[in-house]
Amino acid sequence: MLPNIAGFFAGLFVAMALIAGIELGGFALLGELPEDLQSPDPQVMQAAVAKLPTIAFVMLIAAYTVGSFGGALVAGLICRSGRLVFPALIGALIWGSTLYWLLKIPSPLLVWFSLLTVPLATVAGALLALVLRPSPLPGIQPYDMRKKGMACK
């Protein structure tokens, strides 16, 4: 159970780190951001978001997509049982936070595309983890008697 919990939190940490890193990189590309983005007034914030270039929204989609892929991959590699459940939980958390921010901050239609890319990236990360580290077969496995020195010569 401990590897599953550790895998979940490691995947969540990797996802958040990737999202934050890509968003910070996107902010660095944009240079100076409008000061109205920090406004508590929704109309002022919506006007500031409308002034942002398209690359800002592309970087946002990329951040959440890459974050969900990386988080699912790490969780799938570390977890021992439920190797699709824990990556799915990470993907659901990222998808839910994406939906929350899309509803809270009015965004262009392009950003809503991330509601499709996040689940697809989560599934891709989880499946890649299964390919990179396949699950052992369940049940009793025969052992190689040659390794034990018990084989007939």
Backbone as a ProteinNet text record, in pm:
[ID]
protein_1_A
[PRIMARY]
MLPNIAGFFAGLFVAMALIAGIELGGFALLGELPEDLQSPDPQVMQAAVAKLPTIAFVMLIAAYTVGSFGGALVAGLICRSGRLVFPALIGALIWGSTLYWLLKIPSPLLVWFSLLTVPLATVAGALLALVLRPSPLPGIQPYDMRKKGMACK
[TERTIARY]
81.1	0	85.5	200.9	288.9	342.2	382.5	424.9	313.4	189.3	77.8	58.4	63.8	48.1	165.4	285.5	404.3	397.5	352.7	340.8	239.3	128	25.8	80	142.3	192.8	313	395.1	506.8	453.1	354.4	293.7	226.2	158.9	94.2	197.8	307.8	415.1	476.7	503.5	561	463.4	335.8	236.8	233.8	231	226.7	354.9	468.7	596.2	603.2	557.5	556.9	463	345.3	249.3	307	360.7	417	536.4	622.6	739.7	703.6	609	569.5	495.7	411.5	343.4	443	542.1	644.2	725.8	755	823.1	738.8	609.9	519.7	513.1	511.9	513.2	642.4	753.3	881.4	881.2	816.6	807.4	722.3	619.9	529.1	588.7	682.1	737.7	647.6	606.2	523.9	377.1	314.8	173.4	88.9	-34.5	-122.3	-145.5	-144.2	-163.2	-306.2	-398.3	-538.7	-567.1	-469	-490.4	-508.2	-460.2	-472.2	-595.9	-678.1	-794.4	-901.6	-964.2	-1074.2	-1203.6	-1212.3	-1331.8	-1332.3	-1433.8	-1435.8	-1435.4	-1502.6	-1506.2	-1368.8	-1297.3	-1163.4	-1069.5	-1082.2	-998	-1028.8	-1155.1	-1192.4	-1134.9	-1134.3	-1075.7	-924.8	-859.7	-714.9	-682.4	-763	-741.7	-760.8	-855.7	-879.5	-760.5	-678.9	-562	-441.9	-445.1	-330.7	-317	-193.3	-174.3	-210.3	-227.1	-267.3	-164	-36.2	68.5	50.5	-7	-31	-128.2	-228	-327	-273.8	-190.3	-127.8	-34.4	40.7	129.3	48.5	-67.2	-153.1	-203.8	-246.9	-291.3	-174.8	-59.1	59.1	96.5	86.7	123.5	34.5	-94.1	-184.3	-176.3	-151.9	-141	-13.3	99.6	227.2	227.3	168.9	161.9	81.3	-31.1	-112	-42.9	27.2	102.2	214.2	293.9	406.6	362	257.5	207.6	153.7	79.6	26.2	138.2	239	351.9	426.9	457.7	531.3	448	321.1	236	224	209.9	198.9	326	440.9	567.3	594.2	550.4	581.9	480.1	353.1	248.2	262.4	229.4	238.9	104.7	-1	-133.9	-220.5	-323.5	-406.2	-328	-251.1	-159.3	-229.8	-357.1	-434.1	-523.3	-548.9	-636.7	-568.7	-445.8	-378.4	-343.9	-298.1	-283.9	-417.5	-524.6	-656.2	-698.6	-665	-695.7	-620	-495.3	-416.5	-477.2	-512.2	-576	-708.5	-785.5	-913.6	-892.7	-791.3	-762.6	-721	-637	-593.1	-709.2	-790.4	-905.9	-1003.4	-1025.5	-1115.6	-1063.6	-934	-879.5	-884.9	-865.8	-878.3	-1020.1	-1117.4	-1257.2	-1291	-1242.3	-1268	-1218	-1093.3	-1038	-1103	-1146.1	-1216.2	-1351.4	-1416.3	-1544.5	-1525.9	-1417.2	-1393	-1342.3	-1251.2	-1193.9	-1243.2	-1321.8	-1368	-1248.7	-1243.5	-1130	-1179.2	-1089.8	-1128.8	-1160.9	-1227.8	-1268.9	-1149.1	-1036.4	-916	-873.5	-887.7	-843.4	-933.8	-1057.7	-1148.3	-1104.5	-1018.9	-963.5	-884.9	-833.5	-756.5	-842.9	-973.5	-1060.4	-1057.9	-1012.2	-993.8	-851.3	-754.8	-614.6	-569.1	-622	-579.5	-614.4	-738.8	-765.7	-687	-669.8	-593	-447.5	-389.8	-251.6	-239.4	-339.8	-338.3	-340.5	-427	-434.1	-302.8	-245.8	-119.1	-7.1	-0.7	102.4	86.4	-37.9	-62.3	-29.8	-66.3	-36.7	112.5	182.2	327.1	393.7	341.5	395.9	376.6	262.2	238.8	331.8	363.7	454.6	597.5	637.7	774.5	800.2	697.3	712.7	588.1	587.2	468.3	446.3	321.3	286	328.9	376.2	406.9	278.2	290.8	174.3	124.5	-7.9	-60.8	-46.8	-46.8	-44	96.8	101.9	229.4	305	432	515.2	621.1	644.6	752.3	885.9	976.7	1108.9	1205.8	1312.7	1412.5	1503.1	1500.2	1578.1	1728.4	1765.4	1908.7	1963.1	1880	1925.8	1948.7	1878	1891.1	1996.8	2054.3	2152.4	2091.6	1963	1894.2	1863.3	1910.3	1879.3	1962.2	1901	1974.4	2082.7	2194.5	2306.4	2321.9
-120	0	126.4	119.8	235.8	276.8	181.1	223.4	291.8	249.5	312.2	456.1	478.4	614	701.1	645.8	720.9	750.2	653.9	674	781.6	782.1	883.4	1023.3	1039	1171.5	1212.1	1117.3	1149.5	1192.9	1122.5	1160.6	1296.1	1322.4	1451.8	1564	1538.4	1638.2	1664.8	1558.8	1575.4	1652.3	1620.4	1690.2	1839.1	1871.4	2012	2084.6	2017.2	2079.7	2106.1	2011.1	2031.5	2145.1	2147.8	2253.8	2389.8	2400.3	2528.1	2569.2	2475	2506.9	2555	2487.9	2528.3	2661.9	2682.9	2811.8	2925.1	2902.1	3005.5	3031.7	2926.4	2944.8	3024.4	2998.6	3075.4	3221.3	3246.9	3385.6	3455.7	3381.6	3440.4	3475.3	3392.8	3422.9	3545.9	3563.9	3675.8	3808.9	3805.5	3931.2	3988.5	4110.3	4176.7	4140.7	4101.8	4065.8	4185.5	4191.7	4299.8	4291.6	4405.8	4408.6	4372.8	4385.4	4357.3	4209.1	4122.4	3979	3943.3	4027.8	4002.8	4068.6	4129.1	4203.3	4107.9	4144.1	4059.7	4078.8	4184.3	4211.7	4122.7	4040.1	3947	4016.3	4130.9	4199.7	4254.3	4306.9	4359.7	4245.3	4132.8	4016.8	3962.2	3958.8	3908.7	3998	4126.9	4218.9	4197.5	4170.8	4146.5	4015.5	3913.2	3784.2	3798.5	3882.3	3902.8	3969.6	4042.1	4111.3	4018.5	3901.2	3810.9	3752.2	3729	3667.4	3518.6	3461.8	3321.4	3226.3	3262.4	3173.8	3150.8	3246.1	3228.6	3113.9	3104.2	2998.5	2863.4	2864.6	2741	2685.9	2774.5	2731	2675.8	2732.7	2683.9	2543	2521.1	2387.6	2289.2	2331.3	2244	2210.5	2307.2	2283.9	2176.6	2188.8	2091.4	1955.4	1953.2	1826.4	1752.2	1822.9	1760.2	1721.3	1804.6	1773	1647.3	1633.1	1512.9	1388.7	1401.8	1288.3	1247.5	1343.6	1312.8	1258.1	1316.3	1267.9	1126.3	1097.1	961.6	861.9	901.8	813.1	778.6	877.7	853.6	767.9	800.5	721.3	577.4	559.4	424.3	343.2	410.3	339.2	300.4	381.8	356.8	264.4	280.2	201.3	53.4	-30	-175.3	-236.9	-192.7	-242.1	-121.3	-141.8	-29.1	65.4	9.5	90.5	178.8	159.1	250.3	340.9	300.2	378.1	506.5	497.3	615	716.9	674.6	773.8	837.7	758.7	814.2	918.1	894.8	993.6	1123.6	1112.3	1232.3	1305.3	1232.3	1293.9	1359.3	1295.3	1353	1481.8	1483.7	1606.9	1720.6	1690.7	1794.3	1838.7	1743.6	1778.4	1865.1	1828.2	1906.7	2047.7	2060.4	2194.8	2275.8	2209.9	2278.6	2330.5	2244.8	2284.8	2398.2	2389.6	2494.3	2630.1	2634.2	2761.2	2810.2	2718.6	2760.5	2822.6	2771.8	2828.9	2958.5	2968	3085.6	3203.9	3178.5	3284.5	3263.6	3354.6	3339.4	3333.6	3229.4	3205.9	3184.4	3200.9	3173.7	3025.2	2998.2	2862.2	2768.7	2821.1	2741.7	2671.6	2738.6	2683	2567.2	2567.7	2458.6	2326.6	2334.7	2215.9	2130.7	2194.1	2119.4	2017.9	2035.5	1934.8	1803.3	1806.7	1684.4	1632	1723.1	1679.2	1621.7	1670.6	1620.1	1472.5	1428.9	1284.6	1198	1246.4	1168.6	1154.3	1261.2	1255.2	1165.5	1167.4	1080.8	934.1	900.1	761.5	721.3	811.8	781.4	759.5	841.5	825.1	695.4	661.6	538.3	415.3	418.4	304.6	291.4	402.5	396.5	337.2	370	311.6	160.5	114.1	-31.1	-98.6	-28.4	-84.9	-87.1	20.3	28.7	-65.9	-89.2	-178.3	-265.2	-376.4	-462.2	-524.8	-552	-616.3	-761.7	-813.3	-955.9	-1037	-1157.3	-1242.8	-1279.8	-1282.4	-1317.1	-1466.1	-1500.6	-1639.8	-1693	-1820.3	-1885.3	-1900.3	-1862.7	-1870.7	-1978.9	-2056.3	-2155.4	-2082.8	-2139	-2076.1	-2160.1	-2098.4	-2165.5	-2244.7	-2375.3	-2460.7	-2443.4	-2393.8	-2372.2	-2263	-2164.1	-2055.6	-2107.8	-2211.1	-2267.7	-2377.8	-2412.5	-2519.4	-2657.7	-2670.3	-2798.1	-2867.5	-2817.4	-2873.7	-2999.8	-3091.1	-3212.2	-3175.9	-3246.1	-3214.6	-3318.1
0	0	0	67.9	75	-62.7	-149.4	-283.7	-363	-339.7	-410.6	-365.2	-235.1	-182.6	-226.8	-218.4	-260.9	-411	-489	-633	-667.9	-595.3	-619.5	-590.8	-473.9	-438.1	-523.9	-562.9	-652.9	-789.4	-839.7	-967.3	-960.7	-849.3	-831	-823.8	-754.6	-745.1	-882	-957.7	-1091.5	-1181.3	-1172.7	-1254.8	-1220.9	-1092	-1052.1	-1089.5	-1076.1	-1112.2	-1262.6	-1342.4	-1487.9	-1527.9	-1468.2	-1499.6	-1461.1	-1342	-1296.9	-1382.7	-1415.8	-1497	-1636.2	-1699.3	-1834.6	-1831.2	-1729.5	-1718.6	-1694.5	-1609.7	-1586	-1712.4	-1786.5	-1914.3	-2012.4	-2012.4	-2098.2	-2057.4	-1926.2	-1879.2	-1917.9	-1915.6	-1954.2	-2103.3	-2184.4	-2327.6	-2355.2	-2273.6	-2296.1	-2254.9	-2163.7	-2113.8	-2005.9	-2023.1	-1922.2	-1940.8	-1831	-1834.1	-1792.4	-1838.1	-1793.2	-1642.1	-1576.3	-1431.1	-1391.8	-1484.4	-1453.8	-1433.6	-1461.1	-1441.8	-1294.6	-1205.3	-1061.6	-1000.9	-1081.5	-1032.4	-979.6	-867.2	-816.8	-896.1	-976.4	-1055.6	-1180.2	-1199.1	-1312.7	-1449.7	-1461.2	-1589.7	-1627	-1527.5	-1552.2	-1590.4	-1519.7	-1549.5	-1688.1	-1725.6	-1857.6	-1967.2	-1945.8	-2044.3	-2054.3	-1940.5	-1941.8	-2011.2	-1990.2	-2056.4	-2206.4	-2248.3	-2391.5	-2459.8	-2384	-2440.6	-2458.6	-2396.9	-2404.9	-2545.6	-2590.3	-2722.7	-2719.6	-2836.1	-2848.4	-2788.9	-2795.3	-2742.5	-2592.5	-2522.1	-2378.7	-2354.7	-2437.2	-2420.7	-2468.3	-2570.3	-2617.7	-2509.5	-2444.7	-2335.8	-2218.5	-2193.1	-2085.2	-2115.4	-2238.5	-2279.3	-2270.9	-2317.9	-2313.6	-2169.9	-2079.4	-1939.9	-1877.4	-1893.5	-1832.2	-1900.6	-2030.5	-2102.3	-2063.1	-2065.4	-2029.1	-1881.3	-1797.4	-1654.6	-1626.6	-1692.7	-1670.9	-1725.5	-1838.2	-1893.2	-1797.3	-1753.9	-1665.1	-1531.2	-1474.2	-1345.8	-1353.9	-1460	-1478.1	-1502.6	-1577.8	-1605.3	-1477.5	-1396.7	-1272.1	-1176.8	-1162.1	-1072.9	-1121.9	-1251.2	-1306.6	-1291.1	-1294.4	-1278	-1133.1	-1038.6	-898	-831.8	-863.9	-797.2	-831	-732.9	-754.2	-791.7	-724	-759.7	-793.6	-867.9	-909.9	-998.4	-1089.7	-1169	-1270.3	-1291.5	-1374.4	-1289.9	-1166.9	-1080.1	-1034.7	-988	-934.5	-1043.2	-1160.7	-1268.1	-1307.5	-1303.4	-1335.3	-1231.3	-1104.4	-1001.3	-1024.7	-1064	-1093.9	-1213.2	-1316.9	-1432.8	-1397.3	-1309.7	-1268.3	-1189.2	-1103.3	-1028.2	-1121.5	-1217.4	-1311.2	-1399.4	-1444.3	-1525.8	-1447.1	-1321.2	-1236.9	-1211.9	-1188.7	-1168.5	-1297.3	-1410	-1538.6	-1557.7	-1531	-1545	-1448.5	-1326.5	-1227.2	-1276.7	-1326.5	-1371.1	-1500.2	-1584	-1705.1	-1672.2	-1568.9	-1528.5	-1449.4	-1375.6	-1291.8	-1373.7	-1467.3	-1549.9	-1692.3	-1744.5	-1882.7	-1978.3	-2055.7	-2144.9	-2286.4	-2383.3	-2523	-2543.8	-2650.7	-2682.7	-2698.1	-2741.1	-2759.2	-2629.5	-2518	-2389.8	-2346.6	-2386.3	-2351.6	-2416	-2515.6	-2579.8	-2480	-2373.8	-2273.9	-2199.6	-2199.1	-2136.3	-2214.1	-2337.5	-2415.3	-2406.4	-2405.5	-2407.8	-2275.1	-2164.3	-2032.5	-2014.5	-2041.3	-2026.6	-2124.7	-2246.8	-2344.4	-2301.1	-2248.4	-2201.7	-2077.9	-1993.3	-1874.7	-1916	-2007.9	-2056.1	-2123	-2202.5	-2269.6	-2168.1	-2064.9	-1961.9	-1884.8	-1849.4	-1775.4	-1860.3	-1986.9	-2074.3	-2101.2	-2114	-2131.5	-2007.6	-1889.9	-1767	-1765.5	-1814.7	-1821.2	-1920.9	-2029.1	-2128.8	-2075.3	-2009.2	-1958.1	-1840.7	-1758.7	-1644.2	-1636.2	-1711.1	-1710.8	-1573.8	-1544.7	-1418.2	-1420.7	-1307	-1303.2	-1312.5	-1362.6	-1373.8	-1234.9	-1215.4	-1084.1	-1055.5	-929.4	-888.6	-867.8	-841.7	-814.8	-946.2	-945.6	-1064.7	-1045	-1149.3	-1136.8	-1133.1	-1059.5	-1055.2	-1135.9	-1174.2	-1255.5	-1162	-1174.1	-1084.6	-1108.1	-1227	-1251.9	-1161.4	-1129.3	-1041.1	-898.8	-861.1	-726.6	-720.5	-834.3	-835.8	-822.6	-859.3	-839.4	-972.2	-1081.3	-1212.1	-1236.8	-1314.9	-1352.3	-1451.8	-1443.3	-1533.9	-1637.3
[MASK]
+++++++++++++++++++++++++++++++++++++++++++++++++++++++++++++++++++++++++++++++++++++++++++++++++++++++++++++++++++++++++++++++++++++++++++++++++++++++++

